[in-house]
PDB file of C-alpha atoms in Angstrom:
ATOM      1  CA  UNK T   1       0.120   0.107  -0.163  1.00 64.00           C
ATOM      2  CA  UNK T   2       2.702   2.634   1.006  1.00 74.00           C
ATOM      3  CA  UNK T   3       5.068   1.414  -1.842  1.00 78.00           C
ATOM      4  CA  UNK T   4       7.713   0.481   0.902  1.00 85.00           C
ATOM      5  CA  UNK T   5       9.327  -2.964   1.759  1.00 89.00           C
ATOM      6  CA  UNK T   6      11.412  -4.421   4.759  1.00 89.00           C
ATOM      7  CA  UNK T   7      14.399  -6.285   3.457  1.00 87.00           C
ATOM      8  CA  UNK T   8      16.519  -7.861   6.264  1.00 88.00           C
ATOM      9  CA  UNK T   9      20.150  -8.446   5.032  1.00 87.00           C
ATOM     10  CA  UNK T  10      22.802 -10.227   7.199  1.00 88.00           C
ATOM     11  CA  UNK T  11      25.923  -8.101   6.270  1.00 90.00           C
ATOM     12  CA  UNK T  12      28.494 -10.569   7.970  1.00 91.00           C
ATOM     13  CA  UNK T  13      26.857 -13.399   6.016  1.00 90.00           C
ATOM     14  CA  UNK T  14      26.944 -11.375   2.533  1.00 90.00           C
ATOM     15  CA  UNK T  15      30.645 -10.478   3.416  1.00 92.00           C
ATOM     16  CA  UNK T  16      31.360 -14.269   3.947  1.00 92.00           C
ATOM     17  CA  UNK T  17      29.848 -15.250   0.743  1.00 92.00           C
ATOM     18  CA  UNK T  18      31.518 -12.525  -1.179  1.00 91.00           C
ATOM     19  CA  UNK T  19      34.896 -13.792  -0.096  1.00 94.00           C
ATOM     20  CA  UNK T  20      33.941 -17.296  -1.388  1.00 94.00           C
ATOM     21  CA  UNK T  21      34.532 -18.481  -4.889  1.00 94.00           C
ATOM     22  CA  UNK T  22      31.450 -18.834  -6.956  1.00 90.00           C
ATOM     23  CA  UNK T  23      30.934 -22.585  -6.648  1.00 92.00           C
ATOM     24  CA  UNK T  24      31.399 -22.601  -2.930  1.00 93.00           C
ATOM     25  CA  UNK T  25      29.304 -19.706  -2.404  1.00 91.00           C
ATOM     26  CA  UNK T  26      26.502 -21.415  -4.366  1.00 91.00           C
ATOM     27  CA  UNK T  27      26.931 -24.853  -2.418  1.00 93.00           C
ATOM     28  CA  UNK T  28      26.804 -22.737   0.976  1.00 92.00           C
ATOM     29  CA  UNK T  29      23.781 -20.899  -0.191  1.00 92.00           C
ATOM     30  CA  UNK T  30      22.034 -23.938  -1.106  1.00 94.00           C
ATOM     31  CA  UNK T  31      22.600 -25.974   1.963  1.00 94.00           C
ATOM     32  CA  UNK T  32      20.998 -22.669   3.889  1.00 90.00           C
ATOM     33  CA  UNK T  33      18.146 -22.950   1.257  1.00 92.00           C
ATOM     34  CA  UNK T  34      19.047 -19.601  -0.171  1.00 90.00           C
ATOM     35  CA  UNK T  35      18.560 -18.859  -3.933  1.00 88.00           C
ATOM     36  CA  UNK T  36      19.607 -15.170  -3.848  1.00 88.00           C
ATOM     37  CA  UNK T  37      22.200 -13.002  -2.229  1.00 90.00           C
ATOM     38  CA  UNK T  38      21.119  -9.957  -0.375  1.00 88.00           C
ATOM     39  CA  UNK T  39      22.307  -7.648  -2.836  1.00 86.00           C
ATOM     40  CA  UNK T  40      20.385  -9.357  -5.607  1.00 87.00           C
ATOM     41  CA  UNK T  41      17.197  -9.271  -3.473  1.00 89.00           C
ATOM     42  CA  UNK T  42      17.768  -5.621  -2.749  1.00 89.00           C
ATOM     43  CA  UNK T  43      18.157  -4.869  -6.428  1.00 88.00           C
ATOM     44  CA  UNK T  44      15.035  -6.994  -7.370  1.00 88.00           C
ATOM     45  CA  UNK T  45      13.100  -5.283  -4.442  1.00 90.00           C
ATOM     46  CA  UNK T  46      14.052  -1.953  -5.461  1.00 91.00           C
ATOM     47  CA  UNK T  47      13.111  -2.570  -9.196  1.00 89.00           C
ATOM     48  CA  UNK T  48       9.788  -3.715  -8.089  1.00 89.00           C
ATOM     49  CA  UNK T  49       9.083  -0.621  -5.969  1.00 91.00           C
ATOM     50  CA  UNK T  50       9.947   1.606  -8.496  1.00 92.00           C
ATOM     51  CA  UNK T  51       7.984  -0.101 -11.228  1.00 91.00           C
ATOM     52  CA  UNK T  52      10.928  -1.134 -13.460  1.00 92.00           C
ATOM     53  CA  UNK T  53      11.750  -4.245 -15.493  1.00 89.00           C
ATOM     54  CA  UNK T  54      14.784  -5.185 -17.947  1.00 86.00           C
ATOM     55  CA  UNK T  55      14.721  -6.728 -21.381  1.00 85.00           C
ATOM     56  CA  UNK T  56      17.728  -8.100 -22.996  1.00 82.00           C
ATOM     57  CA  UNK T  57      19.410  -7.483 -26.217  1.00 80.00           C
ATOM     58  CA  UNK T  58      22.465  -9.323 -27.539  1.00 69.00           C
ATOM     59  CA  UNK T  59      24.911  -9.077 -30.287  1.00 61.00           C
ATOM     60  CA  UNK T  60      28.385 -10.284 -31.231  1.00 60.00           C
ATOM     61  CA  UNK T  61      30.193  -8.192 -28.682  1.00 67.00           C
ATOM     62  CA  UNK T  62      27.944  -7.625 -25.976  1.00 70.00           C
ATOM     63  CA  UNK T  63      24.711  -8.351 -24.085  1.00 74.00           C
ATOM     64  CA  UNK T  64      22.802  -5.741 -22.670  1.00 81.00           C
ATOM     65  CA  UNK T  65      20.042  -5.519 -20.094  1.00 84.00           C
ATOM     66  CA  UNK T  66      17.992  -2.401 -20.698  1.00 86.00           C
ATOM     67  CA  UNK T  67      15.868  -0.998 -17.802  1.00 89.00           C
ATOM     68  CA  UNK T  68      12.381   0.214 -18.459  1.00 91.00           C
ATOM     69  CA  UNK T  69       9.163   1.080 -16.652  1.00 93.00           C
ATOM     70  CA  UNK T  70       6.587  -1.700 -16.389  1.00 93.00           C
ATOM     71  CA  UNK T  71       4.057  -1.177 -18.866  1.00 94.00           C
ATOM     72  CA  UNK T  72       6.254   0.216 -21.635  1.00 94.00           C
ATOM     73  CA  UNK T  73       5.385  -0.571 -25.236  1.00 93.00           C
ATOM     74  CA  UNK T  74       7.922  -1.963 -27.688  1.00 90.00           C
ATOM     75  CA  UNK T  75       8.626   1.197 -29.627  1.00 91.00           C
ATOM     76  CA  UNK T  76       9.654   2.973 -26.391  1.00 93.00           C
ATOM     77  CA  UNK T  77      11.603   0.067 -25.344  1.00 90.00           C
ATOM     78  CA  UNK T  78      13.367   0.144 -28.707  1.00 88.00           C
ATOM     79  CA  UNK T  79      14.070   4.197 -28.104  1.00 90.00           C
ATOM     80  CA  UNK T  80      15.863   3.036 -24.825  1.00 89.00           C
ATOM     81  CA  UNK T  81      18.527   1.532 -27.277  1.00 85.00           C
ATOM     82  CA  UNK T  82      18.579   4.362 -29.850  1.00 83.00           C
ATOM     83  CA  UNK T  83      16.155   7.230 -30.578  1.00 84.00           C
ATOM     84  CA  UNK T  84      16.102   6.164 -34.229  1.00 82.00           C
ATOM     85  CA  UNK T  85      14.987   2.846 -33.252  1.00 83.00           C
ATOM     86  CA  UNK T  86      11.803   4.336 -31.647  1.00 87.00           C
ATOM     87  CA  UNK T  87      11.026   6.527 -34.488  1.00 84.00           C
ATOM     88  CA  UNK T  88      11.575   3.833 -37.182  1.00 83.00           C
ATOM     89  CA  UNK T  89       9.987   1.088 -35.268  1.00 86.00           C
ATOM     90  CA  UNK T  90       7.446  -1.307 -37.012  1.00 84.00           C
ATOM     91  CA  UNK T  91       7.812  -4.606 -35.315  1.00 85.00           C
ATOM     92  CA  UNK T  92      10.044  -6.902 -33.079  1.00 85.00           C
ATOM     93  CA  UNK T  93      10.601 -10.498 -32.856  1.00 83.00           C
ATOM     94  CA  UNK T  94      10.811 -11.398 -29.309  1.00 86.00           C
ATOM     95  CA  UNK T  95      11.244 -14.660 -27.181  1.00 84.00           C
ATOM     96  CA  UNK T  96      11.077 -15.170 -23.450  1.00 84.00           C
ATOM     97  CA  UNK T  97      14.518 -15.582 -21.922  1.00 81.00           C
ATOM     98  CA  UNK T  98      13.596 -19.070 -20.406  1.00 84.00           C
ATOM     99  CA  UNK T  99      12.534 -20.190 -23.645  1.00 86.00           C
ATOM    100  CA  UNK T 100      15.834 -19.061 -25.366  1.00 82.00           C
ATOM    101  CA  UNK T 101      17.810 -20.722 -22.692  1.00 82.00           C
ATOM    102  CA  UNK T 102      16.098 -23.749 -23.159  1.00 87.00           C
ATOM    103  CA  UNK T 103      16.406 -23.857 -27.043  1.00 85.00           C
ATOM    104  CA  UNK T 104      19.932 -22.628 -27.064  1.00 80.00           C
ATOM    105  CA  UNK T 105      19.698 -20.871 -30.582  1.00 77.00           C
ATOM    106  CA  UNK T 106      17.255 -18.587 -32.109  1.00 76.00           C
ATOM    107  CA  UNK T 107      16.923 -21.129 -35.081  1.00 81.00           C
ATOM    108  CA  UNK T 108      15.791 -23.805 -32.662  1.00 87.00           C
ATOM    109  CA  UNK T 109      13.258 -21.408 -30.977  1.00 86.00           C
ATOM    110  CA  UNK T 110      11.940 -20.411 -34.376  1.00 87.00           C
ATOM    111  CA  UNK T 111      11.517 -24.167 -35.222  1.00 94.00           C
ATOM    112  CA  UNK T 112       9.538 -24.854 -32.065  1.00 95.00           C
ATOM    113  CA  UNK T 113       7.293 -21.744 -32.685  1.00 94.00           C
ATOM    114  CA  UNK T 114       8.674 -19.813 -29.674  1.00 91.00           C
ATOM    115  CA  UNK T 115       9.684 -16.632 -31.397  1.00 87.00           C
ATOM    116  CA  UNK T 116       6.706 -13.966 -31.771  1.00 87.00           C
ATOM    117  CA  UNK T 117       6.486 -11.056 -34.121  1.00 87.00           C
ATOM    118  CA  UNK T 118       5.152  -8.019 -31.994  1.00 88.00           C
ATOM    119  CA  UNK T 119       3.977  -4.673 -33.094  1.00 88.00           C
ATOM    120  CA  UNK T 120       3.720  -1.085 -31.768  1.00 90.00           C
ATOM    121  CA  UNK T 121       1.166  -1.998 -29.188  1.00 93.00           C
ATOM    122  CA  UNK T 122       3.233  -4.806 -27.483  1.00 91.00           C
ATOM    123  CA  UNK T 123       4.037  -4.337 -23.894  1.00 92.00           C
ATOM    124  CA  UNK T 124       7.403  -5.600 -23.146  1.00 89.00           C
ATOM    125  CA  UNK T 125       7.591  -8.170 -20.415  1.00 84.00           C
ATOM    126  CA  UNK T 126      10.240  -9.072 -17.852  1.00 75.00           C
ATOM    127  CA  UNK T 127      12.889 -11.201 -19.226  1.00 68.00           C
ATOM    128  CA  UNK T 128      12.129 -10.678 -22.937  1.00 66.00           C
ATOM    129  CA  UNK T 129      14.950 -11.159 -25.360  1.00 68.00           C
ATOM    130  CA  UNK T 130      14.377  -8.693 -28.412  1.00 65.00           C
ATOM    131  CA  UNK T 131      16.255  -9.981 -31.274  1.00 53.00           C
ATOM    132  CA  UNK T 132      15.403  -8.023 -34.322  1.00 45.00           C
ATOM    133  CA  UNK T 133      13.491  -4.769 -34.671  1.00 51.00           C
ATOM    134  CA  UNK T 134      12.261  -3.941 -38.132  1.00 47.00           C
ATOM    135  CA  UNK T 135      12.443  -0.236 -39.150  1.00 48.00           C
ATOM    136  CA  UNK T 136      10.921   2.012 -41.909  1.00 48.00           C
ATOM    137  CA  UNK T 137      14.442   3.269 -42.514  1.00 49.00           C
ATOM    138  CA  UNK T 138      16.238   0.472 -44.433  1.00 49.00           C
ATOM    139  CA  UNK T 139      19.782   1.553 -43.457  1.00 51.00           C
ATOM    140  CA  UNK T 140      18.924   1.821 -39.585  1.00 49.00           C
ATOM    141  CA  UNK T 141      17.244  -1.525 -40.102  1.00 48.00           C
ATOM    142  CA  UNK T 142      20.379  -3.117 -41.822  1.00 53.00           C
ATOM    143  CA  UNK T 143      22.771  -1.725 -39.055  1.00 54.00           C
ATOM    144  CA  UNK T 144      20.782  -2.946 -36.237  1.00 48.00           C
ATOM    145  CA  UNK T 145      20.265  -6.469 -37.742  1.00 48.00           C
ATOM    146  CA  UNK T 146      23.946  -6.789 -38.332  1.00 51.00           C
ATOM    147  CA  UNK T 147      24.397  -6.286 -34.556  1.00 50.00           C
ATOM    148  CA  UNK T 148      22.538  -9.237 -33.822  1.00 48.00           C
ATOM    149  CA  UNK T 149      24.211 -11.447 -36.409  1.00 45.00           C
ATOM    150  CA  UNK T 150      25.745 -14.115 -33.874  1.00 46.00           C
ATOM    151  CA  UNK T 151      23.843 -14.038 -30.466  1.00 46.00           C
ATOM    152  CA  UNK T 152      26.028 -15.990 -27.962  1.00 48.00           C
ATOM    153  CA  UNK T 153      23.462 -17.772 -25.682  1.00 46.00           C
ATOM    154  CA  UNK T 154      26.090 -18.690 -23.146  1.00 48.00           C
ATOM    155  CA  UNK T 155      26.934 -15.075 -22.834  1.00 49.00           C
ATOM    156  CA  UNK T 156      23.233 -14.316 -22.615  1.00 46.00           C
ATOM    157  CA  UNK T 157      23.009 -16.617 -19.641  1.00 46.00           C
ATOM    158  CA  UNK T 158      25.996 -15.080 -17.810  1.00 48.00           C
ATOM    159  CA  UNK T 159      24.779 -11.687 -18.276  1.00 47.00           C
ATOM    160  CA  UNK T 160      21.311 -12.624 -16.919  1.00 46.00           C
ATOM    161  CA  UNK T 161      22.938 -13.822 -13.590  1.00 46.00           C
TER     162      UNK T 161
END
């Protein structure tokens, strides 16, 4: 009701986990029945309270998580990447992150019918991977599509963590 939350965090516990290597930290947390570190919970809770979500894009050189307000439509989400993308937006091919993770490649996801084409009224959802935006301006479209030539799915999974 008040747009507030209480989030208990044990500083000493978080410090101990931070000093462990990733595998030991994961095992230690699993033994205690924990799935997230305190900092991760703090970030997620902050996003929830502020009404933010993230969507992902990926290319040869990088994977990016873009922060948008919950309820943002596809053209405005594309505009977070570049203003030209909002102005020239026609449609986006999208897939849920978990579906992409399960399929491993965009080709497999398309073969299974998991990639959707969404238009200007599409409201972007949490964990959506936007692969190809189509634009009225052919040059902008070509440049953008080239940036998604080879999505590295393993890199996407690392970026999501």
